[in-house]
Short mmCIF file of C-alpha atoms in Angstrom, two decimals:
data_model
loop_
_atom_site.label_atom_id
_atom_site.label_comp_id
_atom_site.label_asym_id
_atom_site.label_seq_id
_atom_site.Cartn_x
_atom_site.Cartn_y
_atom_site.Cartn_z
CA UNK A 855 -19.46 14.77 1.89
CA UNK A 856 -17.89 16.12 5.10
CA UNK A 857 -16.60 12.71 6.15
CA UNK A 858 -15.03 12.16 2.71
CA UNK A 859 -13.34 15.55 2.83
CA UNK A 860 -12.02 14.76 6.32
CA UNK A 861 -10.55 11.42 5.34
CA UNK A 862 -8.92 12.92 2.23
CA UNK A 863 -7.30 15.69 4.30
CA UNK A 864 -5.96 13.00 6.61
CA UNK A 865 -4.69 10.95 3.66
CA UNK A 866 -3.09 14.07 2.15
CA UNK A 867 -0.86 14.23 5.25
CA UNK A 868 -0.27 10.47 5.06
CA UNK A 869 0.94 10.85 1.46
CA UNK A 870 3.57 13.31 2.77
CA UNK A 871 4.63 10.86 5.53
CA UNK A 872 4.97 7.71 3.39
CA UNK A 873 6.05 9.69 0.31
CA UNK A 874 8.79 11.40 2.33
CA UNK A 875 10.08 8.05 3.55
CA UNK A 876 10.00 6.58 0.05
CA UNK A 877 11.76 9.68 -1.37
CA UNK A 878 14.56 9.39 1.24
CA UNK A 879 14.87 5.65 0.60
CA UNK A 880 15.16 6.21 -3.18
CA UNK A 881 17.80 8.91 -2.79
CA UNK A 882 19.93 6.70 -0.54
CA UNK A 883 19.32 3.74 -2.83
CA UNK A 884 20.70 5.67 -5.82
CA UNK A 885 23.88 6.28 -3.82
CA UNK A 886 24.11 2.70 -2.54
CA UNK A 887 23.58 0.16 -5.34
CA UNK A 888 25.04 -2.47 -3.00
CA UNK A 889 21.75 -2.37 -1.07
CA UNK A 890 20.51 -4.78 -3.74
CA UNK A 891 22.76 -7.46 -2.23
CA UNK A 892 21.20 -6.89 1.20
CA UNK A 893 17.68 -6.71 -0.17
CA UNK A 894 17.85 -10.19 -1.71
CA UNK A 895 17.44 -11.48 1.86
CA UNK A 896 13.84 -10.21 1.98
CA UNK A 897 11.28 -12.98 1.43
CA UNK A 898 9.88 -12.07 -2.00
CA UNK A 899 7.47 -15.07 -2.07
CA UNK A 900 5.81 -14.09 1.20
CA UNK A 901 5.80 -10.44 0.13
CA UNK A 902 3.95 -11.48 -3.06
CA UNK A 903 1.45 -13.57 -1.08
CA UNK A 904 0.88 -10.61 1.23
CA UNK A 905 0.27 -8.40 -1.82
CA UNK A 906 -2.43 -10.83 -2.99
CA UNK A 907 -3.89 -10.83 0.55
CA UNK A 908 -4.06 -7.01 0.68
CA UNK A 909 -5.45 -6.66 -2.85
CA UNK A 910 -8.13 -9.23 -1.98
CA UNK A 911 -8.93 -7.39 1.25
CA UNK A 912 -9.43 -4.23 -0.82
CA UNK A 913 -11.93 -6.12 -2.98
CA UNK A 914 -13.88 -7.43 0.04
CA UNK A 915 -13.80 -3.90 1.55
CA UNK A 916 -15.31 -2.27 -1.54
CA UNK A 917 -17.88 -5.08 -1.78
CA UNK A 918 -18.85 -4.44 1.87
CA UNK A 919 -19.34 -0.77 0.99
CA UNK A 920 -21.41 -1.73 -2.08
CA UNK A 921 -23.71 -3.91 0.04
CA UNK A 922 -24.15 -1.14 2.64
CA UNK A 923 -25.37 1.12 -0.16
CA UNK A 924 -27.82 -1.65 -1.13
CA UNK A 925 -29.00 -1.74 2.54
CA UNK A 926 -27.88 -5.37 2.72
CA UNK A 927 -26.08 -5.12 6.08
CA UNK A 928 -25.72 -8.88 6.56
CA UNK A 929 -23.69 -9.33 3.36
CA UNK A 930 -21.79 -6.13 4.12
CA UNK A 931 -20.86 -7.47 7.58
CA UNK A 932 -19.71 -10.74 6.01
CA UNK A 933 -17.45 -9.00 3.50
CA UNK A 934 -16.11 -6.64 6.15
CA UNK A 935 -15.43 -9.67 8.35
CA UNK A 936 -13.41 -11.17 5.47
CA UNK A 937 -11.47 -7.90 5.17
CA UNK A 938 -10.61 -8.08 8.88
CA UNK A 939 -9.51 -11.72 8.56
CA UNK A 940 -7.33 -10.91 5.54
CA UNK A 941 -5.76 -8.01 7.46
CA UNK A 942 -4.91 -10.41 10.30
CA UNK A 943 -3.45 -12.90 7.78
CA UNK A 944 -1.27 -10.07 6.38
CA UNK A 945 0.06 -9.29 9.86
CA UNK A 946 0.75 -12.97 10.58
CA UNK A 947 2.81 -13.32 7.39
CA UNK A 948 4.62 -10.07 8.21
CA UNK A 949 5.37 -11.35 11.72
CA UNK A 950 6.79 -14.55 10.22
CA UNK A 951 9.02 -12.45 7.95
CA UNK A 952 10.29 -10.36 10.87
CA UNK A 953 10.91 -13.53 12.90
CA UNK A 954 12.87 -15.10 10.02
CA UNK A 955 14.92 -11.96 9.36
CA UNK A 956 15.71 -11.22 13.01
CA UNK A 957 16.79 -14.85 13.50
CA UNK A 958 19.30 -14.31 10.67
CA UNK A 959 20.66 -11.22 12.41
CA UNK A 960 18.99 -8.87 9.95
CA UNK A 961 17.91 -6.36 12.60
CA UNK A 962 17.16 -2.62 12.09
CA UNK A 963 20.67 -1.64 13.23
CA UNK A 964 22.36 -4.08 10.81
CA UNK A 965 22.54 -1.43 8.05
CA UNK A 966 20.71 1.62 6.71
CA UNK A 967 18.80 -0.65 4.29
CA UNK A 968 17.40 -2.75 7.14
CA UNK A 969 16.67 0.42 9.12
CA UNK A 970 14.53 1.67 6.21
CA UNK A 971 12.99 -1.79 5.75
CA UNK A 972 11.78 -2.05 9.34
CA UNK A 973 10.72 1.61 9.51
CA UNK A 974 8.65 1.52 6.33
CA UNK A 975 7.11 -1.94 6.78
CA UNK A 976 6.62 -1.35 10.53
CA UNK A 977 4.83 1.98 9.95
CA UNK A 978 2.72 0.28 7.29
CA UNK A 979 1.88 -2.58 9.69
CA UNK A 980 0.80 -0.02 12.32
CA UNK A 981 -1.56 1.46 9.73
CA UNK A 982 -2.94 -2.02 9.03
CA UNK A 983 -3.57 -2.45 12.79
CA UNK A 984 -5.30 0.97 12.89
CA UNK A 985 -7.44 -0.07 9.91
CA UNK A 986 -8.35 -3.33 11.62
CA UNK A 987 -9.54 -1.47 14.74
CA UNK A 988 -11.65 0.91 12.62
CA UNK A 989 -13.02 -1.98 10.55
CA UNK A 990 -13.86 -3.85 13.75
CA UNK A 991 -15.90 -0.90 15.06
CA UNK A 992 -17.83 -0.64 11.77
CA UNK A 993 -18.29 -4.43 11.64
CA UNK A 994 -19.83 -4.43 15.14
CA UNK A 995 -22.25 -1.70 14.02
CA UNK A 996 -23.22 -3.58 10.87
CA UNK A 997 -23.85 -6.78 12.88
CA UNK A 998 -26.32 -4.80 14.99
CA UNK A 999 -28.00 -3.57 11.81
CA UNK A 1000 -26.87 0.06 11.96
CA UNK A 1001 -26.66 1.80 8.63
CA UNK A 1002 -23.36 3.57 8.58
CA UNK A 1003 -21.70 5.63 5.90
CA UNK A 1004 -18.53 5.63 7.97
CA UNK A 1005 -17.70 2.43 6.09
CA UNK A 1006 -16.87 4.62 3.08
CA UNK A 1007 -14.25 6.60 5.04
CA UNK A 1008 -12.76 3.48 6.60
CA UNK A 1009 -12.74 1.87 3.14
CA UNK A 1010 -10.86 4.79 1.58
CA UNK A 1011 -8.29 4.53 4.39
CA UNK A 1012 -7.95 0.75 3.91
CA UNK A 1013 -7.42 1.14 0.15
CA UNK A 1014 -4.77 3.79 0.85
CA UNK A 1015 -2.90 1.30 3.05
CA UNK A 1016 -3.12 -1.09 0.08
CA UNK A 1017 -1.72 1.58 -2.29
CA UNK A 1018 1.24 2.18 0.07
CA UNK A 1019 2.03 -1.56 0.05
CA UNK A 1020 1.78 -1.59 -3.78
CA UNK A 1021 4.84 0.73 -3.76
CA UNK A 1022 6.66 -0.82 -0.78
CA UNK A 1023 6.61 -4.28 -2.37
CA UNK A 1024 8.69 -3.39 -5.47
CA UNK A 1025 10.89 -1.02 -3.44
CA UNK A 1026 11.90 -3.56 -0.81
CA UNK A 1027 11.31 -6.92 -2.48
CA UNK A 1028 10.98 -7.17 -6.27
CA UNK A 1029 13.39 -4.47 -7.46
CA UNK A 1030 15.98 -6.04 -5.17
CA UNK A 1031 15.84 -9.60 -6.44
CA UNK A 1032 16.79 -11.33 -9.67
CA UNK A 1033 18.13 -9.09 -12.36
CA UNK A 1034 16.80 -5.82 -10.97
CA UNK A 1035 19.45 -5.08 -8.40
CA UNK B 588 -19.91 0.05 -10.20
CA UNK B 589 -21.40 -3.42 -9.97
CA UNK B 590 -19.64 -6.22 -8.03
CA UNK B 591 -18.60 -7.97 -11.24
CA UNK B 592 -16.73 -4.84 -12.35
CA UNK B 593 -15.01 -4.63 -8.95
CA UNK B 594 -14.00 -8.30 -9.20
CA UNK B 595 -12.72 -7.62 -12.75
CA UNK B 596 -10.43 -4.87 -11.43
CA UNK B 597 -9.17 -7.25 -8.71
CA UNK B 598 -8.32 -9.87 -11.38
CA UNK B 599 -6.49 -7.19 -13.39
CA UNK B 600 -4.53 -6.17 -10.26
CA UNK B 601 -3.47 -9.78 -9.69
CA UNK B 602 -2.39 -10.12 -13.34
CA UNK B 603 -0.32 -6.94 -12.99
CA UNK B 604 1.29 -8.36 -9.82
CA UNK B 605 2.29 -11.43 -11.84
CA UNK B 606 3.74 -9.17 -14.55
CA UNK B 607 5.81 -7.31 -11.89
CA UNK B 608 7.26 -10.58 -10.61
CA UNK B 609 8.16 -11.68 -14.16
CA UNK B 610 9.79 -8.31 -14.90
CA UNK B 611 12.22 -8.86 -12.01
CA UNK B 612 13.94 -11.48 -14.19
CA UNK B 613 14.73 -9.05 -17.01
CA UNK B 614 18.44 -8.77 -17.67
CA UNK B 615 18.42 -4.99 -18.11
CA UNK B 616 18.32 -3.59 -14.54
CA UNK B 617 17.29 -0.04 -15.47
CA UNK B 618 14.55 -1.20 -17.83
CA UNK B 619 13.28 -3.78 -15.31
CA UNK B 620 13.15 -1.25 -12.44
CA UNK B 621 11.41 1.36 -14.61
CA UNK B 622 8.81 -1.14 -15.83
CA UNK B 623 8.23 -2.56 -12.32
CA UNK B 624 7.53 0.91 -10.92
CA UNK B 625 5.39 1.72 -13.96
CA UNK B 626 3.26 -1.36 -13.24
CA UNK B 627 3.09 -0.39 -9.52
CA UNK B 628 1.89 3.11 -10.51
CA UNK B 629 -0.76 1.55 -12.77
CA UNK B 630 -1.96 -0.74 -9.94
CA UNK B 631 -2.11 2.19 -7.50
CA UNK B 632 -4.06 4.25 -10.07
CA UNK B 633 -6.61 1.46 -10.53
CA UNK B 634 -7.13 1.15 -6.75
CA UNK B 635 -7.37 4.93 -6.31
CA UNK B 636 -9.77 5.52 -9.22
CA UNK B 637 -12.15 2.62 -8.74
CA UNK B 638 -11.84 1.32 -5.16
CA UNK B 639 -11.23 4.72 -3.52
CA UNK B 640 -13.78 6.15 -5.99
CA UNK B 641 -11.54 9.04 -7.01
CA UNK B 642 -13.00 8.80 -10.51
CA UNK B 643 -16.22 10.27 -9.17
CA UNK B 644 -14.78 12.78 -6.68
CA UNK B 645 -14.82 16.56 -7.27
CA UNK B 646 -11.67 18.46 -8.25
CA UNK B 647 -10.83 19.78 -4.77
CA UNK B 648 -10.21 16.23 -3.53
CA UNK B 649 -7.52 15.93 -6.24
CA UNK B 650 -6.11 19.27 -5.01
CA UNK B 651 -5.64 17.77 -1.52
CA UNK B 652 -3.86 14.73 -2.98
CA UNK B 653 -1.61 16.81 -5.25
CA UNK B 654 -0.69 19.04 -2.29
CA UNK B 655 0.58 15.95 -0.46
CA UNK B 656 2.47 14.81 -3.56
CA UNK B 657 3.93 18.32 -4.03
CA UNK B 658 5.30 18.22 -0.47
CA UNK B 659 6.99 14.91 -1.30
CA UNK B 660 8.49 16.31 -4.52
CA UNK B 661 9.80 19.40 -2.68
CA UNK B 662 11.38 17.14 -0.04
CA UNK B 663 12.90 14.94 -2.75
CA UNK B 664 14.48 17.80 -4.72
CA UNK B 665 15.72 19.66 -1.64
CA UNK B 666 17.51 16.49 -0.51
CA UNK B 667 19.21 15.93 -3.88
CA UNK B 668 21.96 18.55 -3.23
CA UNK B 669 22.76 16.84 0.08
CA UNK B 670 23.09 13.49 -1.62
CA UNK B 671 25.31 14.94 -4.37
CA UNK B 672 27.51 17.30 -2.32
CA UNK B 673 27.76 15.34 0.92
CA UNK B 674 28.19 11.92 -0.63
CA UNK B 675 30.09 13.09 -3.72
CA UNK B 676 29.22 12.74 -7.41
#
């Protein structure tokens, strides 16, 4: 139970960090409806694909945890390996997006919208990288046949990163395109 | 939960993602935005309850989460006067 309590305390502070950023973004957005015109330059298709990638990685993560509880470490390692691969795929798509946007001159200093965009997605990407490192450590242990309940804590963290993206996607992509400007 | 239930939740999450993308095409901006964030909140709730296993956690775990959310709400409402009085009505 101690490890679960620890990870939830950590996530409680993370809620304040990401929530604070989202709150500031929303307040500025209310004052600047013209941000919708800037936000249409985000790549909604790739954002949607990345959402599918992260949701799928959450599934493989929880399946890895389920197999650990069944003492089936081989299957757990396979599912955790898939989670790591999906996390890397997410970062590759995100890198492509950054490359595309920066090539168009849409850099963090272009406007407050792009400053928020790079800050929020960049901080999220750093959390993905942190999750990948933690997953990699657990994966190495599972491959050696170590039973580890740390996978539960790492899993809760990974799902939290997924939850953050669930909110970032409509904030920065969907609610900015089409009719919802 | 068995793997088939976990896969079922994943399918539901993907369906909700599709719904969000369709809602972006609604003509009414306010309605579309409200519904899109409603769907996002539903997706986050599903992940938190079943993947993060909050459904089976004791009450004090919820207290930790609500403390974080309370901090965000305090920040939000203390910034509102700045937005109104510094930027105008």
